[in-house]
PDB file of C-alpha atoms in Angstrom:
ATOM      1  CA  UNK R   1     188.182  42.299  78.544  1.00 62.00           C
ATOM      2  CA  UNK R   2     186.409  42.592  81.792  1.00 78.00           C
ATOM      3  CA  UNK R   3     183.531  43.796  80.468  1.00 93.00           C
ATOM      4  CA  UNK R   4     181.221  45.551  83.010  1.00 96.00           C
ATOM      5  CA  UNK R   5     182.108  45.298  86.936  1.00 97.00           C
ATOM      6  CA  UNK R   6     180.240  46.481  89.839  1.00 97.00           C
ATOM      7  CA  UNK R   7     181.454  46.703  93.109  1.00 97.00           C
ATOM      8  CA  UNK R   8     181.100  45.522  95.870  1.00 97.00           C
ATOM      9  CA  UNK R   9     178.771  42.241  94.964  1.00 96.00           C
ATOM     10  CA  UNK R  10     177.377  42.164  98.653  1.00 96.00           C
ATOM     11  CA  UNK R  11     177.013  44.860 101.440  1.00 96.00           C
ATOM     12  CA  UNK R  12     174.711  44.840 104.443  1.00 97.00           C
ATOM     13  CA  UNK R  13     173.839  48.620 105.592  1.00 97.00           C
ATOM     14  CA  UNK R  14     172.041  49.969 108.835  1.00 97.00           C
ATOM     15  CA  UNK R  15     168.580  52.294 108.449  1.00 98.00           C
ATOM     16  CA  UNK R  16     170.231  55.618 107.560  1.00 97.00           C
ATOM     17  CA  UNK R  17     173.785  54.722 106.377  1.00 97.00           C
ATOM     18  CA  UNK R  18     175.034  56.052 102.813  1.00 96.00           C
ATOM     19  CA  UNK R  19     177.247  53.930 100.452  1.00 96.00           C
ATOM     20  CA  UNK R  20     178.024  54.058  96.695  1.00 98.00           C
ATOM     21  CA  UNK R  21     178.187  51.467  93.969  1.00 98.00           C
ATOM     22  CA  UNK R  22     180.682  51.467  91.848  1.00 97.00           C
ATOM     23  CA  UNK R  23     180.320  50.505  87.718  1.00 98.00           C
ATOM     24  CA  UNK R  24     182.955  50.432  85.486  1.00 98.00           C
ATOM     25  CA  UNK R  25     182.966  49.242  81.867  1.00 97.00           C
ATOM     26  CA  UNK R  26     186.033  49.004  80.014  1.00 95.00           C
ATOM     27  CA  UNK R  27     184.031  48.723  75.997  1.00 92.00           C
ATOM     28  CA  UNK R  28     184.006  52.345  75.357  1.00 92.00           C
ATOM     29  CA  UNK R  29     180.081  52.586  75.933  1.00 91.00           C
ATOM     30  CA  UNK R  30     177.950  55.616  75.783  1.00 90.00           C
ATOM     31  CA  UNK R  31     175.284  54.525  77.375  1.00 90.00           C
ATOM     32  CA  UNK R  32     175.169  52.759  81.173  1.00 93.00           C
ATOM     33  CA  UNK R  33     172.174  52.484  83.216  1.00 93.00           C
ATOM     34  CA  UNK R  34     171.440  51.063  86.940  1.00 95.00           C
ATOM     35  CA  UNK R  35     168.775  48.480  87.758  1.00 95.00           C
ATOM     36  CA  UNK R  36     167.248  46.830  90.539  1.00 96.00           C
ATOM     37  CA  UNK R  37     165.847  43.705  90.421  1.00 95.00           C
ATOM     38  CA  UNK R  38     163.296  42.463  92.722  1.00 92.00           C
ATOM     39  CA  UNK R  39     161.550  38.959  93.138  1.00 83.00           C
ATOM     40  CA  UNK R  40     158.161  39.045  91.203  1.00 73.00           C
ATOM     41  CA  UNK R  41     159.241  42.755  89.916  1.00 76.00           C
ATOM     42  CA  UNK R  42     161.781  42.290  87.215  1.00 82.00           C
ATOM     43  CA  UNK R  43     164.238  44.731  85.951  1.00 90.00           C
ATOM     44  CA  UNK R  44     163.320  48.416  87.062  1.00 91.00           C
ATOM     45  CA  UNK R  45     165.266  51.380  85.417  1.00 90.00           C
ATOM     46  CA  UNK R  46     166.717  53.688  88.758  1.00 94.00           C
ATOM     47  CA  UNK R  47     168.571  56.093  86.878  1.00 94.00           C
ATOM     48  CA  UNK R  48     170.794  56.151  83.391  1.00 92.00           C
ATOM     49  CA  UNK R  49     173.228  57.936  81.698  1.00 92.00           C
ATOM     50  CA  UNK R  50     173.597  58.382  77.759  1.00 88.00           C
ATOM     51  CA  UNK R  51     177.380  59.700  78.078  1.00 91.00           C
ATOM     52  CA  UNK R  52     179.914  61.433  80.442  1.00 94.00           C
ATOM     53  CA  UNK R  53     178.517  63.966  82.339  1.00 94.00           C
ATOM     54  CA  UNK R  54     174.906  62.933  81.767  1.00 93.00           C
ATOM     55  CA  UNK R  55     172.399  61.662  84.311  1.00 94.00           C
ATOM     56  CA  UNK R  56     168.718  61.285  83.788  1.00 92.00           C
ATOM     57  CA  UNK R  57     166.066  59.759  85.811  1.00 92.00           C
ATOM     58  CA  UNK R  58     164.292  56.114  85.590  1.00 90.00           C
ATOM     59  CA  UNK R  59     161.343  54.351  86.723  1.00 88.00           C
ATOM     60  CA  UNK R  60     162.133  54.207  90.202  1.00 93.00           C
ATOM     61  CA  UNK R  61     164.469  57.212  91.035  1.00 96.00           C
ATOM     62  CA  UNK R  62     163.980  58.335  94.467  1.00 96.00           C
ATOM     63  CA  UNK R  63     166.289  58.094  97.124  1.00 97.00           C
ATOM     64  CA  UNK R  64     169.014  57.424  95.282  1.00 98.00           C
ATOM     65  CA  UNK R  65     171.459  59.729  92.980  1.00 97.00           C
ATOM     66  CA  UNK R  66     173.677  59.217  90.427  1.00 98.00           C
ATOM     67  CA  UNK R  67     177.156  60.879  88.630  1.00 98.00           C
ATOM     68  CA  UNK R  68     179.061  59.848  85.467  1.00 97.00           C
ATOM     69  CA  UNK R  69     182.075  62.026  85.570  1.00 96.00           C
ATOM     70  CA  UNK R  70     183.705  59.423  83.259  1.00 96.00           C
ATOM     71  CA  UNK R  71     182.883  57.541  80.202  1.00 95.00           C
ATOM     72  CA  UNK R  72     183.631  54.203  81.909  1.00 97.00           C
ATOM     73  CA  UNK R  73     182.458  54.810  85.302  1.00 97.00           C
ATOM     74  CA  UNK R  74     178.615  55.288  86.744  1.00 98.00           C
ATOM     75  CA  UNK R  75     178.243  55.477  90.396  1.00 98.00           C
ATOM     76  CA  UNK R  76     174.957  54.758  92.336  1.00 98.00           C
ATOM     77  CA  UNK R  77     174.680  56.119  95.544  1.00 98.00           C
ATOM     78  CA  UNK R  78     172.210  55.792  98.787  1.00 97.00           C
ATOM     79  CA  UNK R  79     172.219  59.104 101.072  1.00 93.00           C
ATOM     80  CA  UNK R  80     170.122  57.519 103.333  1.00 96.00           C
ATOM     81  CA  UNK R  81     169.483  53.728 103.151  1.00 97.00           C
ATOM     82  CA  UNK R  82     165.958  52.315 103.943  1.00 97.00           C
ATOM     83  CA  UNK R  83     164.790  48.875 104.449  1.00 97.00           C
ATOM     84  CA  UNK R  84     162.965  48.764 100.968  1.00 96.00           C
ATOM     85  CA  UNK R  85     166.034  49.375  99.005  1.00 97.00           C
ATOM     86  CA  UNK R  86     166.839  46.040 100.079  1.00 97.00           C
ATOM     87  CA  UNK R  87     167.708  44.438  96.143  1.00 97.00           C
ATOM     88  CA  UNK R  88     169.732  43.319  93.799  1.00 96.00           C
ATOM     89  CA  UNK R  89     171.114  46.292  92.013  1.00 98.00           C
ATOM     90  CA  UNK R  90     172.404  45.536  88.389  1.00 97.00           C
ATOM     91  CA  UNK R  91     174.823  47.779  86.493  1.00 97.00           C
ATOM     92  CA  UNK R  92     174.359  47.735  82.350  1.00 94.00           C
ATOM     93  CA  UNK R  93     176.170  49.650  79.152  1.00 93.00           C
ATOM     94  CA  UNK R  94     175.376  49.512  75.882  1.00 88.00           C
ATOM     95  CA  UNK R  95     177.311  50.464  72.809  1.00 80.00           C
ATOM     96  CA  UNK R  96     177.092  53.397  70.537  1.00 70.00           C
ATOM     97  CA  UNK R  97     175.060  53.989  68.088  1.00 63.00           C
ATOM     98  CA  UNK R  98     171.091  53.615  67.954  1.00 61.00           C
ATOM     99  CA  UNK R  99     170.128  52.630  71.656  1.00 56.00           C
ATOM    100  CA  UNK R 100     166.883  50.780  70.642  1.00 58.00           C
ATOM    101  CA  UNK R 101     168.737  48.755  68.537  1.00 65.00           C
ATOM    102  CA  UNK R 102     171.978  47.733  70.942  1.00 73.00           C
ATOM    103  CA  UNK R 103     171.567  45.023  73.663  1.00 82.00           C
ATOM    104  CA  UNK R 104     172.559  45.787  77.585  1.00 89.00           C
ATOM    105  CA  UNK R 105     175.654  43.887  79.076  1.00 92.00           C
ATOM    106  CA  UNK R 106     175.176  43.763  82.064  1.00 95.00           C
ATOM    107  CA  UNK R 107     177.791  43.320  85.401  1.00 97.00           C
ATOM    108  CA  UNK R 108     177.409  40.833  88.118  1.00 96.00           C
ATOM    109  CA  UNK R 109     174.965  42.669  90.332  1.00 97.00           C
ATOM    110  CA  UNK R 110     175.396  43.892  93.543  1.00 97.00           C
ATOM    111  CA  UNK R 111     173.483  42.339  96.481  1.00 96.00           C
ATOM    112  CA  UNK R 112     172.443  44.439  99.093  1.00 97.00           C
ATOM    113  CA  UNK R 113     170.476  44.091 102.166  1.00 97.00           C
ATOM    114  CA  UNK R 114     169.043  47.372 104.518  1.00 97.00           C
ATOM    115  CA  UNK R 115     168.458  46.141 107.904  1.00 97.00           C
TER     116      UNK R 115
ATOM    117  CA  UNK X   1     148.876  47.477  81.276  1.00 67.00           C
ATOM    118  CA  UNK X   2     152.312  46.961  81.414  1.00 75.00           C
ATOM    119  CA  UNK X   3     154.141  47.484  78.848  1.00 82.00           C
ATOM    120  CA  UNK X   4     155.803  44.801  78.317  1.00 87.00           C
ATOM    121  CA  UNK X   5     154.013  41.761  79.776  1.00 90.00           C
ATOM    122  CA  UNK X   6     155.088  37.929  79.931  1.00 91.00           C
ATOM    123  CA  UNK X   7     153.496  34.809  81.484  1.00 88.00           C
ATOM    124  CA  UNK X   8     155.575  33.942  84.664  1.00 86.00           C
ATOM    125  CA  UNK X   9     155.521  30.057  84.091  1.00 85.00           C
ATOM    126  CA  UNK X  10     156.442  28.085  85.538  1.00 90.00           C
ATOM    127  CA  UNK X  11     156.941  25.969  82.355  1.00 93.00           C
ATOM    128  CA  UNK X  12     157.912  22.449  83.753  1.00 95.00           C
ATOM    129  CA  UNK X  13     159.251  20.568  80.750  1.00 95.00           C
ATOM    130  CA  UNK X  14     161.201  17.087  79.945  1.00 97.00           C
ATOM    131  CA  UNK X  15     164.381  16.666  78.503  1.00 97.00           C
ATOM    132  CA  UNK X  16     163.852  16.388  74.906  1.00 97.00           C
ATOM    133  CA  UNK X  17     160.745  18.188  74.608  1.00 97.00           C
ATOM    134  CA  UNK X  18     160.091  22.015  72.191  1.00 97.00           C
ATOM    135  CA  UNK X  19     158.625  24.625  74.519  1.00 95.00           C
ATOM    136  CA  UNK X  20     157.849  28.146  73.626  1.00 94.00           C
ATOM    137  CA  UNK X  21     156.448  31.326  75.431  1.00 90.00           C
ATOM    138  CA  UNK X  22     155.182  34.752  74.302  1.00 92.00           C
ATOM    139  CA  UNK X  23     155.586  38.393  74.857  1.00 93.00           C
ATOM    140  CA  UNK X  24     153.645  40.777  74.466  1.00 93.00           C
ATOM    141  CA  UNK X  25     154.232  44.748  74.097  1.00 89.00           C
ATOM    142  CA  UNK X  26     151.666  47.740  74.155  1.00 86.00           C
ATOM    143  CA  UNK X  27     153.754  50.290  72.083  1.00 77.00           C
ATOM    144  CA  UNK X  28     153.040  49.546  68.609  1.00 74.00           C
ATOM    145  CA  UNK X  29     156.158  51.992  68.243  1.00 71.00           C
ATOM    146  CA  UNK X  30     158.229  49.166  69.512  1.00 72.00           C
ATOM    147  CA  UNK X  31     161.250  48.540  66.865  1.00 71.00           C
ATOM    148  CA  UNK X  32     163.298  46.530  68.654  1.00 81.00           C
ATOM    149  CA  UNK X  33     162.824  43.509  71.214  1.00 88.00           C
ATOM    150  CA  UNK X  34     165.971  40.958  72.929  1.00 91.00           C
ATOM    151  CA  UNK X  35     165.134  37.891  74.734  1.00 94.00           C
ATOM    152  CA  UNK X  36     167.748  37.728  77.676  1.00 95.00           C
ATOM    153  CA  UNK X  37     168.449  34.766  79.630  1.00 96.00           C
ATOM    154  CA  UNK X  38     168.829  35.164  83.626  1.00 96.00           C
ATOM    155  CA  UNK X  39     170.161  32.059  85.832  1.00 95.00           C
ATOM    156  CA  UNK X  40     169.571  31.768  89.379  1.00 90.00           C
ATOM    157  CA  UNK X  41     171.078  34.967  91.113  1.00 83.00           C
ATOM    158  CA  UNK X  42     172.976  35.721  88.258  1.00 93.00           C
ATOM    159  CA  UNK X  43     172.808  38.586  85.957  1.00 95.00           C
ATOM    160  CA  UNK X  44     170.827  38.502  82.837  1.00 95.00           C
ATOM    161  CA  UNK X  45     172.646  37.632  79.443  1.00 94.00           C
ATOM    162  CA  UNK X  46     171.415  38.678  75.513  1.00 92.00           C
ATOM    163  CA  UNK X  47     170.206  35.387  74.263  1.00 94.00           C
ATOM    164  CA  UNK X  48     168.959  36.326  71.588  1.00 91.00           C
ATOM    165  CA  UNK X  49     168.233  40.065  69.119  1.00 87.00           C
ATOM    166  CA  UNK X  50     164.461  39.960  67.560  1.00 87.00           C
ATOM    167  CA  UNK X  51     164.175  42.404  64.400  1.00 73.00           C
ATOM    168  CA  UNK X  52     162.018  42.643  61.662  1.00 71.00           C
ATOM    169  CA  UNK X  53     160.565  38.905  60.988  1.00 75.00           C
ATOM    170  CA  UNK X  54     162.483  37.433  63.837  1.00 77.00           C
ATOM    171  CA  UNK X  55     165.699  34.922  63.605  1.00 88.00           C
ATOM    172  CA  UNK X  56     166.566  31.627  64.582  1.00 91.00           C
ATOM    173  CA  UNK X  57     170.250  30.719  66.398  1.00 92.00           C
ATOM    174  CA  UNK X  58     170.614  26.767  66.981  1.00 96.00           C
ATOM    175  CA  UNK X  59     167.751  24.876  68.964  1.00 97.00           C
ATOM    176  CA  UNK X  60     166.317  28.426  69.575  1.00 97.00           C
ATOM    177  CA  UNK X  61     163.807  30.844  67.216  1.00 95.00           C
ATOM    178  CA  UNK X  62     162.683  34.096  68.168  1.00 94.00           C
ATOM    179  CA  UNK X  63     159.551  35.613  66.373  1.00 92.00           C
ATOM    180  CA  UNK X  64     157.767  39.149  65.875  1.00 90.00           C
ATOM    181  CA  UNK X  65     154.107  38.999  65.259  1.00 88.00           C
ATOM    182  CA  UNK X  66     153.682  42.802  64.819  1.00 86.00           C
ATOM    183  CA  UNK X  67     149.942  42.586  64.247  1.00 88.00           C
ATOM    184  CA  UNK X  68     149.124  40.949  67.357  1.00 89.00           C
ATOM    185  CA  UNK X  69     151.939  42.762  69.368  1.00 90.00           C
ATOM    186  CA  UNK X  70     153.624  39.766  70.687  1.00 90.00           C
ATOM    187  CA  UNK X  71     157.068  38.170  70.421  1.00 92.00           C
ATOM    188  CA  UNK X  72     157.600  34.564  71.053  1.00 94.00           C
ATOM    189  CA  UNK X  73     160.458  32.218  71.991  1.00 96.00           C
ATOM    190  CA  UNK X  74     160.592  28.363  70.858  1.00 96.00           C
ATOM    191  CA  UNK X  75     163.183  26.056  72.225  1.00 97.00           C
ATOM    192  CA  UNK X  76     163.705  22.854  70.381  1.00 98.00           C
ATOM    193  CA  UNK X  77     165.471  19.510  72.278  1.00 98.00           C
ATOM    194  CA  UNK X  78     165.109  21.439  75.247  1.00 97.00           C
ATOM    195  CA  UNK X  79     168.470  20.424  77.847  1.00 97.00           C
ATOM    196  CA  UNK X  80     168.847  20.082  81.143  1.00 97.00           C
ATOM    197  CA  UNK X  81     171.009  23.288  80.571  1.00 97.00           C
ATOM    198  CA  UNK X  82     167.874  25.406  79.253  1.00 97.00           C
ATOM    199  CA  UNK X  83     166.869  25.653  82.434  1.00 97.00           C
ATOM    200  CA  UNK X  84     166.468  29.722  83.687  1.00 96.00           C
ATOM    201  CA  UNK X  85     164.487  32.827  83.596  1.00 95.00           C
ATOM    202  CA  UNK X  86     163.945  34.186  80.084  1.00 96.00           C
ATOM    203  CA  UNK X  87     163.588  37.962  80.145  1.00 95.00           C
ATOM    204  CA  UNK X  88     161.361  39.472  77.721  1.00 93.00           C
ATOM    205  CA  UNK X  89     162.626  43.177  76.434  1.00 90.00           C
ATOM    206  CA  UNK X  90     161.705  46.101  74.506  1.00 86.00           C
ATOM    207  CA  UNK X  91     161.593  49.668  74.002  1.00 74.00           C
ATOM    208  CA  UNK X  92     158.457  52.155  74.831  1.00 64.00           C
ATOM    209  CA  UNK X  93     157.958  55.264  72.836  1.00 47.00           C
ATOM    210  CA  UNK X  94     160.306  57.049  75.199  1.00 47.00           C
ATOM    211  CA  UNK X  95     162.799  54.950  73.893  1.00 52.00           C
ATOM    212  CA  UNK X  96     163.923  53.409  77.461  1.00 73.00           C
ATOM    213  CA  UNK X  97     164.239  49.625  77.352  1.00 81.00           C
ATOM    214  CA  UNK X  98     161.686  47.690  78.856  1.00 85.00           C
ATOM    215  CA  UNK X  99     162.067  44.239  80.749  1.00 89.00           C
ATOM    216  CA  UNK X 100     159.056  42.136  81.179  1.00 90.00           C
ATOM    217  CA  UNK X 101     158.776  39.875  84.570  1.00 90.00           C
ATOM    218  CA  UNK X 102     160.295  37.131  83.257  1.00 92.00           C
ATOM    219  CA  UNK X 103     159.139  33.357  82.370  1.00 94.00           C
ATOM    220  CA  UNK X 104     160.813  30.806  84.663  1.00 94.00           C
ATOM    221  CA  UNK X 105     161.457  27.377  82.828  1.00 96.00           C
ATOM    222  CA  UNK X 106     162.382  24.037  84.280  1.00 96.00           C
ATOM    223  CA  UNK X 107     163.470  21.098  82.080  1.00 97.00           C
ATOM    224  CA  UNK X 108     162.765  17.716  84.477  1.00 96.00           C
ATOM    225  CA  UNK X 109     165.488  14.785  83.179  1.00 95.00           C
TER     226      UNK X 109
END
């Protein structure tokens, strides 16, 4: 099992540019969600999804949008990067069943850096 | 307040040596709390699940102290190895999960 992958790991974008990040889990999960992690600020919630074709917003949801259009995939995506989206982004699923009682598994993160 | 709020560290341990750290949470809702373990630029990992009374797994024990609102983590014959970030988590009364800052712990040889 692979588990939960995110591409690409790194990217370096330009004021302005768009680009999307890719998660795919391949454990059947309901329920993925899309992180960024920054020094000194932990884990914040962007935006998740409790199954195909579901989106709802996070802590920190602006500027970026989400789609689920399949169980195993969840896509993040920047319209318009800016400098302070410069993070680590972290893709996470969790299995079925009660969500406060099912731990995240999380992919490799994806490092990315708005100049 | 945050919701769910941990001391940073760092904890600067030796080989050998028991350490343990708290947690604390403001929703007295809160049913469910994970400790996750986070290496350097790596993604975090489920270390450990924290219900009811709490559990022990090895060297490690995780407890729930529901009337002070706190969770703790105690590491016995702390390794080299042990060395990481240990992510606090839980869920608010909206039922999203919850990661606290982290607590960064160093075992010295």
């Amino acid at each position: 099992n692979a588990g939960v992958t995110q591409t690409p790991k790194f990217r370096v974008l330009k004021t302005g540019q768009s680009m999307t990040l890719l998660c795919a889990q391949d454990m059947n999960h309901e329920y993925m969600y899309w992180y960024r992690q920054d020094p000194g600020m932990g884990l914040r919630l962007i935006h998740y999804s409790v199954g195909e074709g579901t989106t709802a917003k996070g802590e920190v949801p602006d500027g970026y949008n989400v789609s689920r259009l399949k169980k195993q995939n969840f896509l993040l995506g920047l319209e318009s990067a800016a400098p302070s989206q410069t993070s680590v982004y972290f893709c996470a699923s969790s299995p079925p069943g009660r969500r406060d009682n099912s731990p995240l598994h999380f992919g490799n993160g994806t490092r990315l850096t708005v100049t | 307040r945050k919701e769910v709020e941990q001391d940073p560290g760092p904890f600067n341990v030796p080989e050998g040596a028991t350490v343990a750290f708290n947690c604390t949470y403001s929703n007295s809702a809160s049913q469910s709390f994970f400790w996750y373990r986070q290496d350097c630029r790596k993604e975090p990992k489920l270390l450990m699940s924290v219900y009811s009374s709490g559990n022990e797994d090895g060297r490690f024990t995780a407890q729930l102290n529901r009337a002070s609102q706190y969770i703790s983590l105690l590491i016995r014959d702390s390794k080299l190895s042990d060395s990481a970030t240990y992510l606090c988590v839980g869920y608010s009364s909206a039922s999203k999960i919850i990661f606290g800052s982290g607590t960064r712990l160093s075992i010295r040889p």
